[in-house]
mmCIF file of C-alpha atoms in Angstrom:
data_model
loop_
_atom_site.group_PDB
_atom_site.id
_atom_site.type_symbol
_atom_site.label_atom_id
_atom_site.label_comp_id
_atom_site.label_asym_id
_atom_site.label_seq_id
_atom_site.Cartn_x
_atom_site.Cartn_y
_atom_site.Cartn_z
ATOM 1 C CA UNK A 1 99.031 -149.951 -125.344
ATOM 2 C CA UNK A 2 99.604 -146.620 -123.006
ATOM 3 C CA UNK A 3 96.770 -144.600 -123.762
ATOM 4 C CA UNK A 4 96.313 -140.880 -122.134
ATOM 5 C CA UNK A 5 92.630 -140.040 -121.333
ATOM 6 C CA UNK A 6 92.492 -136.202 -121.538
ATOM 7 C CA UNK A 7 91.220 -135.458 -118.324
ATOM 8 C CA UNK A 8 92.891 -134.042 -114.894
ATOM 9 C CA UNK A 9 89.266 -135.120 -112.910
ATOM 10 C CA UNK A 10 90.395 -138.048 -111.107
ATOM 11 C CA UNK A 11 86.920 -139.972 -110.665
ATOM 12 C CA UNK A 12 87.003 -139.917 -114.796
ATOM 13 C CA UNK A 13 90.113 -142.144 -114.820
ATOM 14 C CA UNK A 14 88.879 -144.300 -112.534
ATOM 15 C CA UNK A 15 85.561 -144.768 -113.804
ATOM 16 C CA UNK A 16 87.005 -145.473 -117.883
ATOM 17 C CA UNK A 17 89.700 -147.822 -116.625
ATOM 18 C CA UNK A 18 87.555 -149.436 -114.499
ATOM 19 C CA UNK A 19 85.393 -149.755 -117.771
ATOM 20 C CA UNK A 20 87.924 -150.799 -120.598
ATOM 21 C CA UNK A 21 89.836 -153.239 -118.384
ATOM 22 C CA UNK A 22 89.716 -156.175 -120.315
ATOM 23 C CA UNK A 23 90.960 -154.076 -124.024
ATOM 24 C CA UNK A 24 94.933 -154.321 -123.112
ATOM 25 C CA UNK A 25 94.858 -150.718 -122.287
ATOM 26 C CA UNK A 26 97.281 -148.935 -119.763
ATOM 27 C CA UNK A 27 95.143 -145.806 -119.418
ATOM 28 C CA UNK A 28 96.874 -142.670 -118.144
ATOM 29 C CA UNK A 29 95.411 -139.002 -117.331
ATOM 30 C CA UNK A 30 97.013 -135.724 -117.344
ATOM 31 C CA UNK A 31 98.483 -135.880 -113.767
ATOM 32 C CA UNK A 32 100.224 -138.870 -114.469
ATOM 33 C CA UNK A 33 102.514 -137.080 -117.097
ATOM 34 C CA UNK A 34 103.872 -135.135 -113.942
ATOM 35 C CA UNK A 35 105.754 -131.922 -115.197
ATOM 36 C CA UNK A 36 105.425 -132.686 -118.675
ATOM 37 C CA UNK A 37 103.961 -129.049 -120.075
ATOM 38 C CA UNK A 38 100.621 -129.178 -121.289
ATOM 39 C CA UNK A 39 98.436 -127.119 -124.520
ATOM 40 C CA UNK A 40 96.903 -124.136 -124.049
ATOM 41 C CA UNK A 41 93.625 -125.541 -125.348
ATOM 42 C CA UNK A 42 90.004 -123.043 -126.238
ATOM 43 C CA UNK A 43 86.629 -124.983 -125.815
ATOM 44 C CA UNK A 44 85.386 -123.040 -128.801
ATOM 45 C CA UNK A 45 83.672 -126.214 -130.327
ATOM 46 C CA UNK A 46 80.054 -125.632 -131.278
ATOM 47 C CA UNK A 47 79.447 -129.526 -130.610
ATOM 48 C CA UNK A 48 80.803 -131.470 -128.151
ATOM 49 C CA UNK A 49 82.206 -133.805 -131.037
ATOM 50 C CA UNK A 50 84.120 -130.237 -132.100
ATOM 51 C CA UNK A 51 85.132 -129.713 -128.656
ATOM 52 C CA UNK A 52 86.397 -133.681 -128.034
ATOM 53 C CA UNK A 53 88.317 -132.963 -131.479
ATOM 54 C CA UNK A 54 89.750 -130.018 -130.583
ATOM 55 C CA UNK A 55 91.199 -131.436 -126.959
ATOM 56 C CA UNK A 56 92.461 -134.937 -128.567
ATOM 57 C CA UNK A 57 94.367 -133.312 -131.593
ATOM 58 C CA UNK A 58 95.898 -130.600 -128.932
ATOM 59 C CA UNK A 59 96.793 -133.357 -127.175
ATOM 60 C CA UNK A 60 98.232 -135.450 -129.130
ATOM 61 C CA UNK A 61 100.654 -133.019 -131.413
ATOM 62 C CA UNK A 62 101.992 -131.897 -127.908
ATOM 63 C CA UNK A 63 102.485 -134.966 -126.325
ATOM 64 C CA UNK A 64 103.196 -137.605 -129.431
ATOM 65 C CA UNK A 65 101.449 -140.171 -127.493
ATOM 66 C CA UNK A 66 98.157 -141.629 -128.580
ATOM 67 C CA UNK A 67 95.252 -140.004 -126.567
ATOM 68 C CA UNK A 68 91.605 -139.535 -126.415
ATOM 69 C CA UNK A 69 89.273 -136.882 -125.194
ATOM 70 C CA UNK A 70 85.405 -136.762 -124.391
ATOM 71 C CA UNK A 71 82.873 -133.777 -124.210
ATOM 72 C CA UNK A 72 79.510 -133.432 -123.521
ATOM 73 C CA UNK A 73 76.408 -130.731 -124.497
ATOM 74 C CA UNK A 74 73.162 -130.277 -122.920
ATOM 75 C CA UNK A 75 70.217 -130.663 -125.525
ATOM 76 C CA UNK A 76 66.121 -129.972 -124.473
ATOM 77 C CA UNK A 77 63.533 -131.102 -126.807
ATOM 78 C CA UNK A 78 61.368 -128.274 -128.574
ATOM 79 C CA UNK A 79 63.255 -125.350 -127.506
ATOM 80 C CA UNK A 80 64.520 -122.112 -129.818
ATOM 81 C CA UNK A 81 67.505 -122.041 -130.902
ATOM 82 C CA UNK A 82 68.339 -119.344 -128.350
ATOM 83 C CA UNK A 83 67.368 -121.384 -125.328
ATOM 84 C CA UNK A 84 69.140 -124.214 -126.324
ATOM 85 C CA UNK A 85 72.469 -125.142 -123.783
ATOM 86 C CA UNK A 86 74.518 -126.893 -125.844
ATOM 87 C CA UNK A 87 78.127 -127.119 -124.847
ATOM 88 C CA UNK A 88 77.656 -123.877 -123.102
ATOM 89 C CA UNK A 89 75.970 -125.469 -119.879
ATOM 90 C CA UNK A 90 77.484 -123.198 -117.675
ATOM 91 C CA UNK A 91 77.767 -120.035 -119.778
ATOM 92 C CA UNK A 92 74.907 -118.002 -120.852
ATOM 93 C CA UNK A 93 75.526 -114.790 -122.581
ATOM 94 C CA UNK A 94 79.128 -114.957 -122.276
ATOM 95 C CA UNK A 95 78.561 -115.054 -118.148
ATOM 96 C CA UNK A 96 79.835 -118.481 -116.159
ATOM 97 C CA UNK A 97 77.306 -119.153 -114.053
ATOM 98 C CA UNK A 98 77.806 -120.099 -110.674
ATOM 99 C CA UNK A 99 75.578 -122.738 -108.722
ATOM 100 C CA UNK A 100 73.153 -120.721 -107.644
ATOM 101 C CA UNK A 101 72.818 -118.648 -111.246
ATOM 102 C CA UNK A 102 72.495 -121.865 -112.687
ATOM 103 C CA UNK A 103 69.729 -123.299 -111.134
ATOM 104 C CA UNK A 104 67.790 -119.808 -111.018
ATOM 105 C CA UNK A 105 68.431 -119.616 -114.769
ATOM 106 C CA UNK A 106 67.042 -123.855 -115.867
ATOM 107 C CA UNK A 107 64.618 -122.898 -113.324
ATOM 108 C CA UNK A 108 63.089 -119.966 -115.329
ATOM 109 C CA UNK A 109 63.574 -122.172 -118.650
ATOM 110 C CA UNK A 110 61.371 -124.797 -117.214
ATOM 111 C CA UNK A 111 59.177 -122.639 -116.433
ATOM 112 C CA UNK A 112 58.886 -120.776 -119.517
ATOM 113 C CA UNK A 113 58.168 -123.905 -121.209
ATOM 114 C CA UNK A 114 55.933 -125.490 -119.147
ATOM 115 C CA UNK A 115 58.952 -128.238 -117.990
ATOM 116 C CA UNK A 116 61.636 -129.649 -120.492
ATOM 117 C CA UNK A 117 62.433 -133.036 -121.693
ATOM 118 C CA UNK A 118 66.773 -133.005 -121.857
ATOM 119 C CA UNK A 119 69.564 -135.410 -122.365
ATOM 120 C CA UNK A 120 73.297 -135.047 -122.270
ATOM 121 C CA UNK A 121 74.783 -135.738 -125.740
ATOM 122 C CA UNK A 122 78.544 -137.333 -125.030
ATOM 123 C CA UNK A 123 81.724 -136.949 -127.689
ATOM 124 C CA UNK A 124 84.671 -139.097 -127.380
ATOM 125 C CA UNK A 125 87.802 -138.839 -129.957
ATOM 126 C CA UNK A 126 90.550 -140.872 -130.052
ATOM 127 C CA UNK A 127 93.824 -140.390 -132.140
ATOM 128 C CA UNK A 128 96.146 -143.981 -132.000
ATOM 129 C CA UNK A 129 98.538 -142.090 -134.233
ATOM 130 C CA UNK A 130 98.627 -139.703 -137.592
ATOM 131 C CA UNK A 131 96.565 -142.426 -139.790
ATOM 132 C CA UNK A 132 94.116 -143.674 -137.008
ATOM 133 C CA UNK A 133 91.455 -141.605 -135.812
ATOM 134 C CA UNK A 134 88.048 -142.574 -134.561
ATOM 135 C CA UNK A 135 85.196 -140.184 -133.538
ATOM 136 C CA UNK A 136 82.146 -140.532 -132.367
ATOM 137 C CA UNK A 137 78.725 -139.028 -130.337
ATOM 138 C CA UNK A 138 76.345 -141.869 -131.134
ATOM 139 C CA UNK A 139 73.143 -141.994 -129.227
ATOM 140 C CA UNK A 140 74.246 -145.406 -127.402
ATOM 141 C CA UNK A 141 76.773 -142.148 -125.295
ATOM 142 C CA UNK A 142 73.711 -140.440 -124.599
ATOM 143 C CA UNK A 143 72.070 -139.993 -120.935
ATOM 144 C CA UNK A 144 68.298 -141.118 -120.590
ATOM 145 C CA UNK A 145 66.023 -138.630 -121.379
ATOM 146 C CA UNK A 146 64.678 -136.871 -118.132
ATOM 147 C CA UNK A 147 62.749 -134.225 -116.918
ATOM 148 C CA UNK A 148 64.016 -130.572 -116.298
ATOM 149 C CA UNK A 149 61.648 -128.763 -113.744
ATOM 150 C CA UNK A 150 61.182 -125.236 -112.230
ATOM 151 C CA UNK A 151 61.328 -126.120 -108.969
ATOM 152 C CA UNK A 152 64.405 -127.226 -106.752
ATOM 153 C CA UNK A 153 64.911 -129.874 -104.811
ATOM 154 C CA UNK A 154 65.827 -128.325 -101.113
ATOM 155 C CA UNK A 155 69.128 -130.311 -100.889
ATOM 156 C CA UNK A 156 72.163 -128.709 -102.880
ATOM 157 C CA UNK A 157 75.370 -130.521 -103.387
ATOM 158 C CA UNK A 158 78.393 -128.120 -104.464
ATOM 159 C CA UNK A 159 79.032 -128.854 -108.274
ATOM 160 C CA UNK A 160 75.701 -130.125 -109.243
ATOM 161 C CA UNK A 161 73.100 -127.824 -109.589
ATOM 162 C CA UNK A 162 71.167 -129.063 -112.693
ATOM 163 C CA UNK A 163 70.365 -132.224 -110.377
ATOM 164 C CA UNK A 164 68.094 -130.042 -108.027
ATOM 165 C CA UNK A 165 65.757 -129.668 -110.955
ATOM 166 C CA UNK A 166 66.102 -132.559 -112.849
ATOM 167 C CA UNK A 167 63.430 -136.027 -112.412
ATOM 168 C CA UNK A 168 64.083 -139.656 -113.541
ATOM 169 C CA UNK A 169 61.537 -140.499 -116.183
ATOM 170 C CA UNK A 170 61.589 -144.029 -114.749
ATOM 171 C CA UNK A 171 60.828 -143.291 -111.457
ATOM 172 C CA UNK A 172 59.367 -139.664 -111.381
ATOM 173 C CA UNK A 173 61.930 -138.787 -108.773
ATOM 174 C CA UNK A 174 64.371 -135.796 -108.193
ATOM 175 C CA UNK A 175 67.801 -136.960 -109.172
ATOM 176 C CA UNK A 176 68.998 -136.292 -105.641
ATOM 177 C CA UNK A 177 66.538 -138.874 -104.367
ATOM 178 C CA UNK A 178 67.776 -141.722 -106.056
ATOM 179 C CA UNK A 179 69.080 -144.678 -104.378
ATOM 180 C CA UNK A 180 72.701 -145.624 -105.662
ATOM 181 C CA UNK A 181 71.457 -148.546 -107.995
ATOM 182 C CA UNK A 182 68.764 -146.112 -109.287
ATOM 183 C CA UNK A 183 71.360 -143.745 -110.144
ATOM 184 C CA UNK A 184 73.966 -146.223 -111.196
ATOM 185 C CA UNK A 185 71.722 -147.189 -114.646
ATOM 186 C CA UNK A 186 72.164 -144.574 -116.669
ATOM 187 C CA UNK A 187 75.767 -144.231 -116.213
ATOM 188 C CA UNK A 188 76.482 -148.090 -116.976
ATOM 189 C CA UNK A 189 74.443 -147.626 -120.216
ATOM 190 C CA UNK A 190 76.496 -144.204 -121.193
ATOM 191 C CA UNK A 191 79.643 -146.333 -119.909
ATOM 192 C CA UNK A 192 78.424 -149.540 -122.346
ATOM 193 C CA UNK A 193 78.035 -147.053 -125.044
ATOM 194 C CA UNK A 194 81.973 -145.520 -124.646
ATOM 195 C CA UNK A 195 83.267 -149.541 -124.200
ATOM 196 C CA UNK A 196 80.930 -150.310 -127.500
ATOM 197 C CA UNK A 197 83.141 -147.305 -129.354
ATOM 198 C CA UNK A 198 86.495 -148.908 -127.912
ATOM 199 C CA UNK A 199 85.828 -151.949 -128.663
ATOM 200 C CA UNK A 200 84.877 -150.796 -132.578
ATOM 201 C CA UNK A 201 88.106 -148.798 -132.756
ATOM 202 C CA UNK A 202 90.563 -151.550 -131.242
ATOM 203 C CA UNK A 203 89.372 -153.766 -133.402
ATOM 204 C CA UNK A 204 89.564 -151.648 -136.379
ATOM 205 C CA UNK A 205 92.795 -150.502 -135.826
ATOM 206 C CA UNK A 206 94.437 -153.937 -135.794
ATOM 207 C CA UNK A 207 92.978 -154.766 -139.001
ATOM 208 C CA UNK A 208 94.006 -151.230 -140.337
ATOM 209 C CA UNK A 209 97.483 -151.568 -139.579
ATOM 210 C CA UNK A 210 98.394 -153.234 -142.975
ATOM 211 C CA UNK A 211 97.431 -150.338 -144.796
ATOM 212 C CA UNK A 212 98.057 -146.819 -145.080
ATOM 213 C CA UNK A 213 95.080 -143.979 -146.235
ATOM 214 C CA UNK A 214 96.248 -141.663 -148.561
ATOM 215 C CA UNK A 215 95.435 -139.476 -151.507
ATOM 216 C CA UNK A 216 95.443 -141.051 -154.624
ATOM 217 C CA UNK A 217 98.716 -141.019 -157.351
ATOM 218 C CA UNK A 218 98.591 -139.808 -160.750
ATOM 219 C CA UNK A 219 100.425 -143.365 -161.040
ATOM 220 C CA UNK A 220 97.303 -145.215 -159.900
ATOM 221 C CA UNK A 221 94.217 -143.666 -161.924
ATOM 222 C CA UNK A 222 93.982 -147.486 -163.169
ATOM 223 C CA UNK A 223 93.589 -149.092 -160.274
ATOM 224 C CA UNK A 224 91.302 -146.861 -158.908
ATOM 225 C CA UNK A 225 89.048 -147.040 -162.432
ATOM 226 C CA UNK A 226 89.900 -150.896 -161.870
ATOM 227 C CA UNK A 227 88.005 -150.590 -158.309
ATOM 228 C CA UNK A 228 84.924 -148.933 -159.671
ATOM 229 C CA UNK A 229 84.457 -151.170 -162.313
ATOM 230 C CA UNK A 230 85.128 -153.897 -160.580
ATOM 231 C CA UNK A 231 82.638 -152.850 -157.046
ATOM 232 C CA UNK A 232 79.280 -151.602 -159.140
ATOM 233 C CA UNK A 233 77.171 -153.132 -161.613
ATOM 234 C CA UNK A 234 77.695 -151.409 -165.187
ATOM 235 C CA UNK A 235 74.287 -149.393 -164.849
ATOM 236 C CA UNK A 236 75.704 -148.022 -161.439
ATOM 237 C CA UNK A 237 79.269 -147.961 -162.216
ATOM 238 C CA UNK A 238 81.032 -144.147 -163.456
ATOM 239 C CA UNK A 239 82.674 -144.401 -166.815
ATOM 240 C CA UNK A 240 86.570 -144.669 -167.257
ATOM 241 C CA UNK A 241 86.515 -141.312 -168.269
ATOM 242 C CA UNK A 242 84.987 -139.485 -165.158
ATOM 243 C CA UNK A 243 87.083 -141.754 -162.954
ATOM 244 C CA UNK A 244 90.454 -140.361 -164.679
ATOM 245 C CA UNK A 245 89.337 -136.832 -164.434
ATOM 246 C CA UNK A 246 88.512 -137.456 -160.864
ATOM 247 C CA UNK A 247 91.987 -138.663 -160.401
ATOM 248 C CA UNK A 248 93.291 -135.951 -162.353
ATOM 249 C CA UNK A 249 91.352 -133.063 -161.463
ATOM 250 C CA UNK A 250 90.650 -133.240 -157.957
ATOM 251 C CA UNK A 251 93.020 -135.994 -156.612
ATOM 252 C CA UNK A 252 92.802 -134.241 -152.857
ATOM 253 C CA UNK A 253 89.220 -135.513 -152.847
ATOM 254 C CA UNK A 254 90.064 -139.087 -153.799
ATOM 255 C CA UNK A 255 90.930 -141.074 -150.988
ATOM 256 C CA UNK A 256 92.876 -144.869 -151.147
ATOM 257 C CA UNK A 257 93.412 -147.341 -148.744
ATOM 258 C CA UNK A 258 96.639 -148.916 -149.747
ATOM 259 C CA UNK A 259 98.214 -152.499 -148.967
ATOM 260 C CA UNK A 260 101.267 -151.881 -147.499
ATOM 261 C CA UNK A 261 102.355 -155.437 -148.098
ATOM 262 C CA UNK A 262 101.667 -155.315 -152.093
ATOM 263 C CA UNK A 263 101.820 -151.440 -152.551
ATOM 264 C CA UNK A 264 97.951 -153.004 -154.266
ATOM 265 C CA UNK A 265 94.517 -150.454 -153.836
ATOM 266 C CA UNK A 266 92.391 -152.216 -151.810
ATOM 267 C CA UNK A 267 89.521 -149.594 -151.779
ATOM 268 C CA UNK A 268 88.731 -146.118 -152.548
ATOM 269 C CA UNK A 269 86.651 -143.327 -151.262
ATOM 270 C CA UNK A 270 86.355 -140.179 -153.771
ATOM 271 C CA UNK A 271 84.061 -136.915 -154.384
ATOM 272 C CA UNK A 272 83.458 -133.365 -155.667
ATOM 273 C CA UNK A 273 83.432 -129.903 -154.049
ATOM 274 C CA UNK A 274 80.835 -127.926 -154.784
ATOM 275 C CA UNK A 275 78.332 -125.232 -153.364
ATOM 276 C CA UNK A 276 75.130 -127.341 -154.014
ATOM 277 C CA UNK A 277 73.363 -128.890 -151.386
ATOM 278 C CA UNK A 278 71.331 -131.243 -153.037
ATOM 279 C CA UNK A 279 72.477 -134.504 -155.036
ATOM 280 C CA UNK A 280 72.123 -134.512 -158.769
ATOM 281 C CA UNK A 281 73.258 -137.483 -161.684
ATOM 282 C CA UNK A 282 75.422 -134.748 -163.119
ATOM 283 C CA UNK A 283 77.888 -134.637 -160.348
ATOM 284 C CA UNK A 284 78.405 -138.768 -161.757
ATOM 285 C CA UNK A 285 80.421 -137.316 -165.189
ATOM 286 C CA UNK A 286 80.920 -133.809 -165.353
ATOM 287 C CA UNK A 287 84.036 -132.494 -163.964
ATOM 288 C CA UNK A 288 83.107 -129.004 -164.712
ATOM 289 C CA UNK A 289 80.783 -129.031 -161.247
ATOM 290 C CA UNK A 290 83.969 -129.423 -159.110
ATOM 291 C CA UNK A 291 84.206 -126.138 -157.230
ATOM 292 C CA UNK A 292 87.641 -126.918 -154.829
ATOM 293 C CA UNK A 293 86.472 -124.081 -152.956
ATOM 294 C CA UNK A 294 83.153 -125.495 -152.141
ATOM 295 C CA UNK A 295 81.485 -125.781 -148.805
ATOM 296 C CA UNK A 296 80.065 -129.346 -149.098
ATOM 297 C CA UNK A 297 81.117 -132.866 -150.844
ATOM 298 C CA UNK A 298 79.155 -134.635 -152.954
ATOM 299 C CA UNK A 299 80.647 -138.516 -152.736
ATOM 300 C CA UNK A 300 80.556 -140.383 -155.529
ATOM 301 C CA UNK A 301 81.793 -143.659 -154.691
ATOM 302 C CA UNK A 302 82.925 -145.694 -151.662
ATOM 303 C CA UNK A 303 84.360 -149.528 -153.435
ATOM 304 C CA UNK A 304 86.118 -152.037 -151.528
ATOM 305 C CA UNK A 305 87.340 -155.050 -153.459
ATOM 306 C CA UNK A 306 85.570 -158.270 -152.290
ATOM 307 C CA UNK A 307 89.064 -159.716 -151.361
ATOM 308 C CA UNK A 308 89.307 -156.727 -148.610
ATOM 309 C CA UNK A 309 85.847 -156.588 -147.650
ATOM 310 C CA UNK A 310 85.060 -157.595 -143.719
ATOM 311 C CA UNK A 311 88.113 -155.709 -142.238
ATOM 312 C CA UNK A 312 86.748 -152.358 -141.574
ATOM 313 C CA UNK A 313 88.164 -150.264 -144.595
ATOM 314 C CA UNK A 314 84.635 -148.374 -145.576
ATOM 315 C CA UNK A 315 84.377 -147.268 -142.389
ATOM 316 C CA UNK A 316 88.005 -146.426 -142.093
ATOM 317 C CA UNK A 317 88.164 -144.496 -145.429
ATOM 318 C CA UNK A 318 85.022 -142.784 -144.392
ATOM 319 C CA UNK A 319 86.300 -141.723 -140.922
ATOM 320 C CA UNK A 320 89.711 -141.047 -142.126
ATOM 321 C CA UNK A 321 87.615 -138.215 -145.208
ATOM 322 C CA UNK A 322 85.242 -137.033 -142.997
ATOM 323 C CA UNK A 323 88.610 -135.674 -140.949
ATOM 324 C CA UNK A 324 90.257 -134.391 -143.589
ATOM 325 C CA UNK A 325 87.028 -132.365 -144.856
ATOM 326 C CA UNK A 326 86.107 -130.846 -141.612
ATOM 327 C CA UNK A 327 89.743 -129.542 -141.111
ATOM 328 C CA UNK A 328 89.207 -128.154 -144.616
ATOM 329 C CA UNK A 329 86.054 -126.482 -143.446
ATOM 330 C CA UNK A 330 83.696 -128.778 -145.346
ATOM 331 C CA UNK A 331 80.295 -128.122 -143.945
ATOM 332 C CA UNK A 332 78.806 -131.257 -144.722
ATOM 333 C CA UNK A 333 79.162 -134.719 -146.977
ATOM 334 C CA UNK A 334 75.964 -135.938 -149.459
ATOM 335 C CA UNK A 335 75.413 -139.265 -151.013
ATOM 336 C CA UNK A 336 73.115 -141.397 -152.818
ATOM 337 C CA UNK A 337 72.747 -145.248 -151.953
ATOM 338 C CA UNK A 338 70.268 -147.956 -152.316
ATOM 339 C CA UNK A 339 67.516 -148.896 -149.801
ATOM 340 C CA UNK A 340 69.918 -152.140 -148.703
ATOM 341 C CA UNK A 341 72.899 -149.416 -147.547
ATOM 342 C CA UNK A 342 71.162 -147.390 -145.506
ATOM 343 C CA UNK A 343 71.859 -148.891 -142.420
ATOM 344 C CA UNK A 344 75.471 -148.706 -143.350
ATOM 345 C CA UNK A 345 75.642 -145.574 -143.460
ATOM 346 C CA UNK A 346 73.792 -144.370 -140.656
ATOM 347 C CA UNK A 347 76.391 -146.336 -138.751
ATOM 348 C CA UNK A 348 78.563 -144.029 -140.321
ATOM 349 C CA UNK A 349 76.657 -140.868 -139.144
ATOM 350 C CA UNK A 350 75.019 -140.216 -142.142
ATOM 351 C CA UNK A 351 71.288 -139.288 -141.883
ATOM 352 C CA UNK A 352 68.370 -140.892 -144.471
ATOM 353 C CA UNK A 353 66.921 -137.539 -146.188
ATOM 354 C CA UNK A 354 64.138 -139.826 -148.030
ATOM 355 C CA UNK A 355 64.192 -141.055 -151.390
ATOM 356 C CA UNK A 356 66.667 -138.960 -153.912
ATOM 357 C CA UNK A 357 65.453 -137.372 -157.313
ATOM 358 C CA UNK A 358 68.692 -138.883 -158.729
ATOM 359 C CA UNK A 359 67.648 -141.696 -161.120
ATOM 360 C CA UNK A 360 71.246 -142.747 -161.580
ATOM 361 C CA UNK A 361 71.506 -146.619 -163.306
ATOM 362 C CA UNK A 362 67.547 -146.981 -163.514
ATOM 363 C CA UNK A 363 67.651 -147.516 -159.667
ATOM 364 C CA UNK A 364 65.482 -146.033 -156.299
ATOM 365 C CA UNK A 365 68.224 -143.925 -154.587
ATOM 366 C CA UNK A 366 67.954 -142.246 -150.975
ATOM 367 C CA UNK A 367 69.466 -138.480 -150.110
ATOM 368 C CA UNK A 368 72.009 -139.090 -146.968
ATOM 369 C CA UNK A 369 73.900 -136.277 -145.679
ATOM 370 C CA UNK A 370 76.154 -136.262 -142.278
ATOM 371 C CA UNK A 371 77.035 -133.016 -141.114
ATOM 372 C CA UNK A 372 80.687 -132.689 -140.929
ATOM 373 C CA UNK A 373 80.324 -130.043 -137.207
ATOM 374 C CA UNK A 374 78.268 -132.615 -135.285
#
């Protein structure tokens, strides 16, 4: 597969093919496309995720070709909200910094706080084609944690100016004074954590090929009642009856992932719009809550049937909503699940609020959310 890496910085390239060799990948940045005119594209993310998004969908409906792009934020521990860098390393106030205004200006912040604990936080998305997406900015992308300080190092190389200030936790020295395997751990863990998400998202794709994710039909309200009959106990499981108004009602929240080879459901994702931030058993059977206007999602059930399960499909379906929701200008997505999910759905960027008031089936539920501009 010919993949473009959105990226004109040579040493990039070099360092992600050197990385993914092994994955069947003919990787490919922007100067190989030659004269081949390029988007226009504004960095206007508030995330890097946003940002990585942004590039990688540019990308992709200008060129046709599948493509991937990567950004990354600057994040201190115990900072306001105000002080915080962000994506906007470089740009404080609406000013680009140079070199020299950037390492006056960390300087100060360390100093103001007494010293800073920071890490970079790293985005990659990748878009195969229309119906395969992945996205990710999982802590396995993130730098080490290090130490921001107030005062420089006296060496300054041109393009680096945060590494004047910055100390390795591990060894208490200035960036600038590491030796070249010192230096070269941190960026073989970051580079582990980017071949991790490849690896994920091959893998997934190939199984994914046989089927296509897609609203639900009118035509197929039984076989997605079928589904949640079929994937929860009866305590847990919706009735028919809120299932067909789901289908009916709001059918642009109720996501299938469809066999191409049998035209057969092979698992469903589906919700409600709403204002509300918090989870309650109502959302389970009464239509009336669904507000299509609604900033957030409450979903209401994720099913795979057990002759699908082990090919990646939750995940898919999950990736494949969480897309479609944040282009809709979804703020976030809530659930309820059991104490044995969890896990799951961490792995899906969700994050464990504690234990839910919902009381839904008799059972011990826990609040997860995953913010849908992260």
């Amino acid at each position: 597969m010919k993949l473009l890496y959105g990226t004109g910085n040579p040493a990039k390239l070099d360092a992600m093919r050197h990385r993914l060799a092994g994955l069947g990948i003919e990787l490919i940045g922007l100067k190989d496309l030659g004269g081949v005119k390029q988007p226009e594209i504004i960095e206007d993310g508030k995330t890097p995720l946003e940002n990585a998004r942004k590039k990688a969908e540019a990308y992709f409906n200008a060129l046709h070709m599948p493509v991937f792009s990567c950004d990354s934020g600057l994040y201190f521990d115990n900072v306001a909200e105000d002080d915080q860098p962000g994506v906007h390393v470089r740009t404080v106030n609406g000013k680009y910094l140079s070199d020299e205004e950037m390492t006056a200006h960390y300087a100060a912040l360390a100093e103001k706080y007494g010293g800073l604990t920071g890490r970079y936080k790293n985005a990659v998305s990748l878009i195969l084609d229309a119906d395969h997406c992945y996205d990710a900015m999982d802590p396995s992308m993130e730098s080490a944690p290090f130490r921001m300080v107030s005062t420089p190092h006296p060496m300054s190389k041109k393009g680096f100016p945060l590494d004047r200030l910055s100390i390795d936790l591990r060894t208490g020295k200035y960036y600038y004074d590491l030796n070249e395997q010192e230096a070269a751990l941190d960026q073989l863990a970051v580079e582990d954590g980017f071949l991790q998400f490849f690896e994920r998202a091959m893998e997934e794709y190939h199984k994914m090929e046989r089927y296509e994710l897609r609203t639900i039909r009118q035509d197929e309200m039984e076989q997605g009642v079928a589904i949640e009959l079929a994937c929860f106990p009866p305590n847990e499981a919706c009735s028919e009856k809120s299932m067909r108004e789901r289908v009916q009602y709001a059918p642009e929240l109720f996501l299938a992932a469809v066999d191409k080879e049998t035209g057969k459901i092979a698992g469903t994702l589906n919700g409600l719009a709403t204002n509300e931030t918090k989870f309650r058993d109502a959302f389970f059977d009464e239509i009336s809550l669904y507000d299509p206007t609604g900033e957030n999602v409450m979903l209401l059930g994720l099913s795979v049937l057990p002759e699908y399960r082990g090919q990646g499909i939750a995940r898919a379906l999950m990736e494949e909503y969480s897309r479609r929701e944040q282009k809709n200008g979804r703020k976030q997505l809530i659930l309820t699940c059991l104490q044995d999910k969890v896990e799951m759905y961490k792995k899906m960027n969700f994050r464990d609020e504690g234990i839910s008031a919902s009381t839904w089936g008799g059972e011990e539920w826990h609040d997860m959310t995953r913010k849908l501009n992260d």
